Coordinates of C-alpha atoms in Angstrom, one line a residue:
M1 CA -0.4 -15.9 -20.3
F2 CA -2.6 -15.5 -17.2
I3 CA -3.5 -12.2 -15.5
E4 CA -2.3 -12.2 -11.9
V5 CA -3.1 -9.5 -9.3
E6 CA -0.8 -9.0 -6.3
I7 CA -1.6 -6.8 -3.2
E8 CA 0.6 -4.9 -0.8
L9 CA -0.7 -2.9 2.2
K10 CA 1.5 -0.1 3.6
E11 CA 1.4 2.5 6.3
L12 CA 3.3 5.6 5.2
L13 CA 4.5 8.0 7.9
L14 CA 4.0 11.8 7.3
K15 CA 6.8 14.2 8.0
K16 CA 4.4 16.3 10.1
P17 CA 0.8 15.8 11.3
F18 CA -1.8 16.9 8.9
V19 CA -4.8 18.4 10.7
T20 CA -8.4 18.7 9.4
T21 CA -11.9 18.6 10.9
R22 CA -11.5 14.8 11.0
G23 CA -8.5 15.0 13.4
A24 CA -4.7 14.9 13.0
K25 CA -3.0 12.3 10.8
T26 CA 0.5 11.2 11.4
S27 CA 0.4 8.4 8.9
I28 CA -1.7 7.1 6.0
H29 CA -2.7 3.6 4.9
Q30 CA -2.4 2.6 1.3
V31 CA -3.3 -0.4 -0.8
F32 CA -1.0 -1.1 -3.8
L33 CA -2.1 -3.5 -6.5
S34 CA 0.1 -4.8 -9.3
V35 CA -1.3 -6.6 -12.3
N36 CA 1.0 -8.9 -14.2
W37 CA 0.4 -10.0 -17.7
K38 CA 2.8 -11.2 -20.5
G39 CA 5.8 -9.7 -18.7
Y40 CA 4.1 -6.3 -18.2
V41 CA 3.2 -4.9 -14.8
G42 CA 0.6 -2.3 -14.2
V43 CA 0.4 -0.6 -10.8
G44 CA -2.4 1.3 -8.9
S45 CA -3.1 2.5 -5.4
S46 CA -5.7 4.0 -3.2
L47 CA -6.3 5.0 0.4
L48 CA -7.8 2.5 2.8
P49 CA -8.8 2.5 6.4
P50 CA -6.3 1.5 9.1
F51 CA -5.9 -2.2 8.6
S52 CA -5.7 -5.0 11.2
L53 CA -4.2 -8.4 10.6
A54 CA -7.8 -9.8 10.2
M55 CA -8.5 -7.1 7.5
K56 CA -5.2 -7.9 5.7
N57 CA -6.0 -11.6 5.6
Q58 CA -9.5 -10.8 4.3
L59 CA -8.1 -8.6 1.5
L60 CA -5.6 -11.3 0.6
S61 CA -8.4 -13.8 0.3
I62 CA -10.4 -11.4 -1.9
I63 CA -7.4 -11.0 -4.3
T64 CA -7.1 -14.8 -4.5
E65 CA -10.8 -15.0 -5.5
W66 CA -10.3 -12.2 -8.0
N67 CA -7.4 -14.1 -9.6
N68 CA -9.5 -17.2 -10.0
L69 CA -12.3 -15.1 -11.7
I70 CA -10.1 -13.1 -14.1
R71 CA -7.0 -15.2 -14.7
N72 CA -8.1 -16.1 -18.3
R73 CA -8.9 -12.4 -19.2
S74 CA -6.7 -9.8 -20.7
P75 CA -6.3 -6.1 -19.8
F76 CA -8.1 -5.2 -23.0
E77 CA -11.2 -6.6 -21.2
R78 CA -10.9 -4.0 -18.5
E79 CA -14.5 -2.9 -18.4
F80 CA -15.7 -6.5 -18.3
I81 CA -13.3 -7.3 -15.5
I82 CA -14.3 -4.3 -13.3
R83 CA -18.0 -5.0 -14.0
E84 CA -17.7 -8.7 -13.0
L85 CA -15.8 -7.9 -9.8
I86 CA -18.3 -5.3 -8.8
K87 CA -21.0 -8.0 -9.3
E88 CA -19.0 -10.3 -7.0
G89 CA -19.1 -7.8 -4.2
G90 CA -16.4 -5.4 -5.1
T91 CA -18.4 -2.4 -4.0
A92 CA -17.8 -3.5 -0.4
F93 CA -14.1 -2.6 -1.0
P94 CA -14.1 0.4 -3.4
F95 CA -10.4 1.1 -2.7
L96 CA -9.6 -2.3 -4.3
I97 CA -11.7 -1.4 -7.4
T98 CA -10.1 2.0 -7.7
S99 CA -6.6 0.5 -7.4
L100 CA -7.3 -2.2 -9.9
D101 CA -8.8 0.2 -12.5
I102 CA -5.7 2.4 -12.3
A103 CA -3.4 -0.7 -12.5
L104 CA -5.3 -2.1 -15.6
F105 CA -5.0 1.2 -17.4
D106 CA -1.3 1.4 -16.5
L107 CA -0.9 -2.2 -17.8
L108 CA -2.7 -1.4 -21.0
G109 CA -0.6 1.6 -21.7
K110 CA 2.6 -0.3 -21.1
S111 CA 1.5 -3.2 -23.3
V112 CA 0.8 -1.0 -26.3
N113 CA 3.5 1.6 -25.5
L114 CA 1.1 4.5 -25.2
P115 CA 0.6 7.0 -22.3
V116 CA -2.6 6.5 -20.4
Y117 CA -4.0 9.9 -21.4
K118 CA -4.0 8.8 -25.1
L119 CA -5.8 5.6 -24.1
L120 CA -8.5 7.8 -22.5
G121 CA -8.7 10.0 -25.6
L122 CA -7.3 13.1 -23.8
K123 CA -5.1 15.8 -25.4
G124 CA -2.3 15.6 -23.0
D125 CA -2.1 19.4 -22.6
S126 CA 0.1 20.7 -19.9
N127 CA -1.3 20.3 -16.4
P128 CA -2.9 23.3 -14.8
V129 CA -1.2 25.0 -11.8
S130 CA -1.9 23.0 -8.6
S131 CA -2.3 24.2 -5.1
M132 CA -0.4 23.3 -2.0
S133 CA -2.7 22.3 0.9
I134 CA -1.9 23.3 4.5
G135 CA -3.8 21.6 7.3
S136 CA -5.7 23.4 10.1
L137 CA -3.2 25.1 12.4
G138 CA -3.1 27.7 15.1
E139 CA -2.3 31.2 13.8
E140 CA 1.3 31.4 14.8
E141 CA 2.1 28.0 13.5
L142 CA 0.2 28.7 10.3
I143 CA 2.1 31.9 9.6
K144 CA 5.4 30.0 10.0
E145 CA 4.2 27.4 7.4
I146 CA 3.1 30.2 5.1
K147 CA 6.6 31.7 5.2
L148 CA 8.1 28.4 4.2
L149 CA 5.6 27.9 1.3
K150 CA 5.4 31.5 0.0
E151 CA 6.9 30.6 -3.4
Y152 CA 3.9 28.4 -4.2
P153 CA 1.5 30.1 -6.6
I154 CA -1.6 28.8 -4.8
L155 CA -2.1 27.8 -1.2
K156 CA -5.2 25.9 -0.1
L157 CA -5.9 26.5 3.6
K158 CA -7.9 23.8 5.4
I159 CA -10.0 25.2 8.3
A160 CA -11.7 23.5 11.2
S161 CA -13.7 26.4 12.5
F162 CA -15.1 29.9 11.5
N163 CA -12.5 31.5 13.7
E164 CA -9.6 30.4 11.5
L165 CA -10.9 32.7 8.8
N166 CA -9.7 35.6 10.9
Y167 CA -6.1 34.5 10.3
L168 CA -6.4 35.6 6.7
Q169 CA -5.7 39.2 7.4
K170 CA -2.3 38.3 9.0
I171 CA -1.6 35.7 6.2
R172 CA -2.0 38.5 3.6
T173 CA 0.9 40.4 5.2
E174 CA 3.1 37.4 4.4
Y175 CA 1.7 36.0 1.2
S176 CA 0.5 37.8 -1.9
G177 CA -0.3 34.7 -4.1
R178 CA -3.6 33.0 -4.8
I179 CA -5.5 31.6 -1.8
W180 CA -8.1 28.9 -1.7
V181 CA -10.0 27.9 1.5
D182 CA -11.2 24.3 2.2
G183 CA -14.0 24.5 4.7
N184 CA -14.0 20.7 5.2
C185 CA -17.7 21.0 6.3
S186 CA -16.6 23.0 9.3
L187 CA -19.0 26.0 8.9
Q188 CA -22.7 26.2 9.7
P189 CA -25.3 27.7 7.2
E190 CA -25.6 30.7 9.4
D191 CA -21.8 31.3 9.1
L192 CA -21.9 31.6 5.3
E193 CA -22.6 35.3 4.9
G194 CA -19.9 36.4 7.3
A195 CA -17.4 33.9 5.9
I196 CA -17.9 35.2 2.3
H197 CA -17.4 38.8 3.6
I198 CA -14.0 37.8 5.2
L199 CA -13.0 35.9 2.1
E200 CA -13.7 38.8 -0.2
E201 CA -11.8 41.2 2.0
N202 CA -8.7 39.0 1.8
K203 CA -9.0 38.2 -2.0
V204 CA -9.6 34.5 -1.5
E205 CA -10.6 32.9 -4.9
L206 CA -12.8 30.1 -3.7
I207 CA -14.2 28.2 -0.7
E208 CA -14.5 24.4 -0.9
Q209 CA -17.3 22.5 0.8
P210 CA -17.9 25.2 3.5
I211 CA -20.9 23.4 5.1
P212 CA -21.9 19.7 5.6
P213 CA -23.2 17.9 2.5
G214 CA -26.9 18.0 1.5
N215 CA -27.4 21.7 2.3
Y216 CA -28.2 22.6 -1.3
K217 CA -30.5 25.5 -0.5
E218 CA -27.9 27.2 1.6
L219 CA -25.2 26.8 -1.0
K220 CA -27.6 28.3 -3.6
K221 CA -27.9 31.4 -1.5
I222 CA -24.2 32.3 -1.7
K223 CA -23.4 31.1 -5.2
G224 CA -23.0 34.2 -7.4
S225 CA -23.4 36.5 -4.4
S226 CA -19.7 37.5 -4.7
L227 CA -16.6 36.8 -6.7
V228 CA -15.7 33.9 -4.3
K229 CA -16.4 30.7 -6.1
V230 CA -18.1 27.8 -4.3
V231 CA -16.7 24.3 -4.7
A232 CA -18.4 21.0 -3.9
D233 CA -16.3 18.1 -2.6
E234 CA -18.2 15.8 -0.1
D235 CA -21.3 16.8 -2.0
C236 CA -19.9 15.4 -5.2
A237 CA -19.0 11.7 -5.3
K238 CA -20.9 10.1 -8.2
P239 CA -22.2 11.4 -11.6
Q240 CA -25.8 11.7 -10.3
D241 CA -24.6 14.2 -7.6
L242 CA -23.9 16.7 -10.3
F243 CA -27.6 17.2 -11.1
L244 CA -28.3 18.1 -7.5
L245 CA -25.6 20.8 -7.5
T246 CA -26.7 22.8 -10.5
E247 CA -27.2 26.4 -9.4
C248 CA -25.6 25.6 -6.0
V249 CA -21.8 25.6 -6.8
D250 CA -19.4 26.9 -9.4
V251 CA -16.8 24.1 -9.3
V252 CA -16.9 20.4 -8.5
N253 CA -13.9 18.6 -7.0
I254 CA -13.5 15.1 -8.6
K255 CA -11.2 12.6 -6.9
I256 CA -10.4 9.2 -8.3
H257 CA -10.7 7.5 -5.0
K258 CA -14.2 8.8 -4.5
T259 CA -15.4 7.7 -8.0
S260 CA -13.7 4.3 -7.9
G261 CA -11.3 4.7 -10.8
F262 CA -10.4 6.5 -14.0
S263 CA -13.5 5.6 -16.0
E264 CA -16.0 7.1 -13.6
S265 CA -13.8 10.2 -13.0
L266 CA -13.5 10.9 -16.7
L267 CA -17.3 10.5 -17.1
M268 CA -17.9 12.9 -14.2
A269 CA -15.5 15.5 -15.6
R270 CA -17.0 15.4 -19.0
L271 CA -20.6 15.6 -17.7
A272 CA -19.7 18.4 -15.3
K273 CA -18.3 20.5 -18.1
K274 CA -21.4 19.8 -20.2
I275 CA -23.6 21.0 -17.3
G276 CA -21.5 24.1 -16.9
F277 CA -19.3 23.5 -13.9
E278 CA -15.6 24.2 -13.7
V279 CA -13.7 21.0 -12.7
M280 CA -11.0 20.7 -9.9
L281 CA -9.1 17.4 -9.8
G282 CA -8.3 16.6 -6.2
C283 CA -6.6 14.0 -4.0
K284 CA -6.4 13.0 -0.4
T285 CA -3.2 12.7 1.7
E286 CA -1.9 9.7 -0.3
S287 CA 1.2 8.2 -2.0
V288 CA 3.0 9.7 -4.9
L289 CA 1.5 7.0 -7.1
G290 CA -2.0 8.0 -6.0
V291 CA -1.4 11.6 -6.7
T292 CA 0.3 10.9 -10.0
A293 CA -2.8 9.1 -11.3
I294 CA -4.9 12.3 -11.2
Q295 CA -2.5 14.0 -13.5
V296 CA -3.4 11.7 -16.4

């Protein structure tokens, strides 16, 4: 029985705009891949840039080429399949590789009647408590959102400027739970000392990627200077990035879509723990299928 990959591109509308330093999103674009083999179907998805008709036709053509290359393979040759497709230019479309890797693992699990976490050699312990992200908003609108979400144990506030840190004092009058702040690269190195002071005053546990990537010396200055943990996101995309971040951050945020699949994500998580980092598993604004994958 041949392996066959099918592709579907979708634009998913958001209930409300999600604002970050990169602008306001009202919808997201997703690629969904399904892999068929012996009556089993594995599915995977990833974010992709807004697609045009030309891009859609190009991706359909790529999937046709992939089917010709792997049709005689089985999902048990997953590593070989991924390696061969990368050699054939798959790195130009990392979202396809990510989706395929997830779909192949899903297919493997279904074919042997095992959950994917067991295929990966994981314990399957209960998932840690997750945070609810809130996009960058004006103070009044943010407080309204906080009131709606005050039952969540952790809120992650995305900011687009230093000034938004001043909202924390008002937030603390409405919310007593755990707070994380995602800087989204919005601060400058000279802002860090003042930012840490405000975060400490308002009992914020961590700040994620406060400044643009590559500023290792500046991150090193604030790591350990307070109880506020420093998290790398944009600075942490591949395993080799971990070695640049030693003594710079406390936590690394690993996202499947950044690492191009389960295999690389698991490698990064294990390596990060060996080095001494805490590990956060993150996602983008994506489909339920994409978010579910990180819980494996």
